[in-house]
Amino acid sequence: DKMESVTDKERKKNYKILAKYVRSHLMRLSPPGYECQEDKGSWMLAFDRIENGIKFGLDLKEDVLTAATLFGKVDKERAFRVGIHWGPFLSMGPHTVSGHADYFGPIVNRAARVAAQCEPGQVCVGVPMGDGEEPPDPGPSVDVDVLGVKQLKGISIEMAIFACKKRKEDSPTKEETESSAKEEIPET
């Protein structure tokens, strides 16, 4: 997403690297996620449950940050964004180029619009307002922040946008550790 400072050649190499990370992470899930299509660094993916989509986005971000070697001056923290929406699709058929399943309906447009609301590096979920839907519980290892309620292009109802991030472990901070160590060492 934030690859303006790289050459076209470097950008294409980075897309290939990110594609390998996306595809390997899809297969790590149980059940695995599914790649419907990819276009110049944008992927349309399908998951059996929204929690798996959130887990996928957060794990992918962490793995890219810690292990990916990208070309050029790329801020890996901001290399991509993930927009998530759930619900029924109108129809599904084979993609004209890849032959993979291609989904049609409001869910596809909504997920793309949610992704556009994310800052680079964010994993966001969109929830339609006014239809009684509550955001799904992403599980105990995820923190959710409300980014706001917005009217998105091409969508007739407002959407609440939530940013997801991995919950930090309940481990002590550096200051807590140093304070505890000082208390344990007797002064002479």
Coordinates of C-alpha atoms in Angstrom, one line a residue:
D1 CA 0.0 0.0 0.0
K2 CA 2.7 2.5 1.0
M3 CA 5.3 1.8 -1.7
E4 CA 5.5 5.2 -3.4
S5 CA 9.2 5.5 -2.7
V6 CA 10.2 2.4 -4.7
T7 CA 10.7 1.9 -8.4
D8 CA 8.1 0.0 -10.5
K9 CA 10.5 -3.0 -10.6
E10 CA 10.9 -3.0 -6.8
R11 CA 7.1 -2.6 -6.4
K12 CA 6.4 -5.7 -8.6
K13 CA 9.0 -7.7 -6.7
N14 CA 7.4 -6.6 -3.4
Y15 CA 3.9 -7.7 -4.6
K16 CA 5.3 -11.1 -5.4
I17 CA 6.8 -11.4 -2.0
L18 CA 3.6 -10.3 -0.3
A19 CA 1.6 -12.7 -2.5
K20 CA 3.8 -15.6 -1.1
Y21 CA 3.1 -14.4 2.4
V22 CA -0.7 -14.1 1.7
R23 CA -0.9 -17.6 0.2
S24 CA 1.2 -19.3 2.9
H25 CA -0.9 -17.7 5.6
L26 CA -4.2 -18.8 3.9
M27 CA -3.0 -22.4 4.1
R28 CA -2.0 -22.2 7.8
L29 CA -5.5 -21.5 8.9
S30 CA -7.7 -24.5 9.9
P31 CA -9.9 -24.6 7.8
P32 CA -7.7 -22.6 5.3
G33 CA -8.8 -19.4 3.8
Y34 CA -9.4 -19.1 0.0
E35 CA -7.9 -16.7 -2.5
C36 CA -10.5 -15.6 -5.0
Q37 CA -8.4 -13.1 -6.9
E38 CA -5.3 -10.9 -6.8
D39 CA -4.7 -7.7 -8.7
K40 CA -1.5 -5.7 -8.3
G41 CA -1.2 -6.2 -4.6
S42 CA -4.9 -6.3 -3.7
W43 CA -6.4 -9.7 -2.8
M44 CA -10.0 -10.8 -2.5
L45 CA -10.0 -13.6 0.1
A46 CA -12.8 -15.7 1.6
F47 CA -13.0 -17.3 5.1
D48 CA -15.4 -19.6 6.8
R49 CA -15.7 -17.2 9.8
I50 CA -14.9 -13.6 10.3
E51 CA -12.7 -14.5 13.2
N52 CA -10.4 -16.3 10.8
G53 CA -10.3 -13.3 8.5
I54 CA -9.2 -11.1 11.5
K55 CA -6.7 -13.7 12.6
F56 CA -5.3 -13.9 9.1
G57 CA -4.9 -10.1 8.8
L58 CA -3.2 -9.7 12.2
D59 CA -0.9 -12.8 11.7
L60 CA 0.1 -11.7 8.2
K61 CA 0.9 -8.2 9.4
E62 CA 3.1 -9.6 12.2
D63 CA 4.9 -12.0 9.9
V64 CA 5.6 -9.4 7.3
L65 CA 7.0 -7.1 9.9
T66 CA 9.3 -9.7 11.5
A67 CA 10.3 -11.8 8.5
A68 CA 9.7 -10.2 5.1
T69 CA 12.5 -8.7 3.1
L70 CA 11.1 -6.1 0.8
F71 CA 12.9 -4.1 -1.9
G72 CA 13.4 -0.4 -1.6
K73 CA 12.5 1.9 1.3
V74 CA 9.2 0.4 2.3
D75 CA 7.6 0.9 5.7
K76 CA 6.6 -2.7 6.3
E77 CA 4.2 -1.5 9.1
R78 CA 2.2 0.2 6.4
A79 CA 2.8 -2.1 3.4
F80 CA -0.9 -3.2 3.2
R81 CA -4.3 -2.8 4.7
V82 CA -7.1 -5.4 5.4
G83 CA -10.8 -4.6 5.1
I84 CA -13.2 -7.2 6.4
H85 CA -17.0 -7.5 6.0
W86 CA -19.2 -10.6 6.3
G87 CA -22.5 -11.7 5.1
P88 CA -24.2 -13.5 2.2
F89 CA -23.1 -13.1 -1.4
L90 CA -25.5 -12.9 -4.3
S91 CA -23.7 -15.3 -6.6
M92 CA -20.5 -17.1 -7.1
G93 CA -18.9 -18.2 -10.3
P94 CA -15.4 -19.0 -11.8
H95 CA -13.1 -16.0 -12.2
T96 CA -12.6 -15.3 -15.9
V97 CA -8.8 -15.5 -15.6
S98 CA -7.9 -17.6 -12.6
G99 CA -10.9 -19.9 -12.5
H100 CA -11.1 -19.5 -8.8
A101 CA -14.4 -18.7 -7.1
D102 CA -15.4 -15.1 -7.7
Y103 CA -18.0 -13.7 -5.4
F104 CA -20.6 -11.0 -6.4
G105 CA -22.9 -8.9 -4.3
P106 CA -22.9 -6.1 -1.7
I107 CA -20.4 -8.0 0.5
V108 CA -17.6 -7.5 -2.1
N109 CA -18.2 -3.8 -2.4
R110 CA -18.5 -3.3 1.3
A111 CA -15.3 -5.1 2.1
A112 CA -13.5 -2.9 -0.5
R113 CA -15.0 0.2 1.0
V114 CA -14.0 -0.8 4.5
A115 CA -10.4 -1.4 3.3
A116 CA -10.4 2.1 1.8
Q117 CA -11.2 3.5 5.2
C118 CA -8.2 1.7 6.9
E119 CA -5.0 3.5 7.3
P120 CA -2.1 1.6 5.8
G121 CA -1.2 -1.1 8.2
Q122 CA -4.6 -1.5 9.8
V123 CA -6.9 -4.5 9.9
C124 CA -10.5 -3.2 9.9
V125 CA -14.0 -4.6 10.1
G126 CA -17.1 -2.9 8.8
V127 CA -20.5 -3.3 10.5
P128 CA -23.7 -2.0 8.9
M129 CA -25.6 0.3 11.2
G130 CA -29.3 0.2 11.7
D131 CA -29.9 -3.4 10.9
G132 CA -29.4 -4.7 14.4
E133 CA -26.1 -6.4 13.6
E134 CA -23.4 -6.4 16.3
P135 CA -19.7 -6.7 15.5
P136 CA -18.5 -10.3 15.9
D137 CA -16.4 -11.1 18.9
P138 CA -12.9 -11.4 17.5
G139 CA -11.8 -13.4 20.6
P140 CA -9.7 -12.7 23.7
S141 CA -6.5 -12.1 21.8
V142 CA -7.8 -9.1 19.8
D143 CA -8.4 -5.5 20.8
V144 CA -11.0 -3.5 18.9
D145 CA -11.1 0.3 18.5
V146 CA -14.0 2.2 17.0
L147 CA -12.8 4.4 14.2
G148 CA -16.2 5.9 13.6
V149 CA -19.5 5.6 11.7
K150 CA -19.3 6.6 8.1
Q151 CA -21.4 6.8 4.9
L152 CA -19.3 4.9 2.4
K153 CA -19.4 5.4 -1.4
G154 CA -22.0 3.2 -3.1
I155 CA -23.5 1.8 0.2
S156 CA -26.9 3.0 1.2
I157 CA -26.5 2.5 5.0
E158 CA -23.9 3.8 7.3
M159 CA -21.1 1.5 8.4
A160 CA -19.3 1.4 11.7
I161 CA -15.6 0.9 11.2
F162 CA -13.5 -1.0 13.8
A163 CA -9.7 -1.4 13.8
C164 CA -8.4 -4.7 15.2
K165 CA -5.0 -5.3 16.7
K166 CA -3.4 -8.1 18.6
R167 CA -3.8 -7.7 22.4
K168 CA -0.5 -7.3 24.1
E169 CA 0.4 -10.1 26.4
D170 CA -0.2 -9.5 30.1
S171 CA 3.6 -9.4 30.6
P172 CA 5.1 -6.7 32.8
T173 CA 6.4 -3.5 31.2
K174 CA 10.1 -2.7 31.3
E175 CA 9.5 -0.2 34.1
E176 CA 7.6 -2.9 36.1
T177 CA 10.4 -5.4 35.7
E178 CA 13.1 -2.9 36.7
S179 CA 11.0 -1.8 39.7
S180 CA 10.4 -5.4 40.8
A181 CA 14.2 -6.1 40.5
K182 CA 15.1 -3.1 42.7
E183 CA 12.6 -4.3 45.4
E184 CA 14.2 -7.8 45.4
I185 CA 17.8 -6.7 45.7
P186 CA 18.7 -5.8 49.3
E187 CA 20.6 -2.6 49.7
T188 CA 23.9 -2.8 51.7

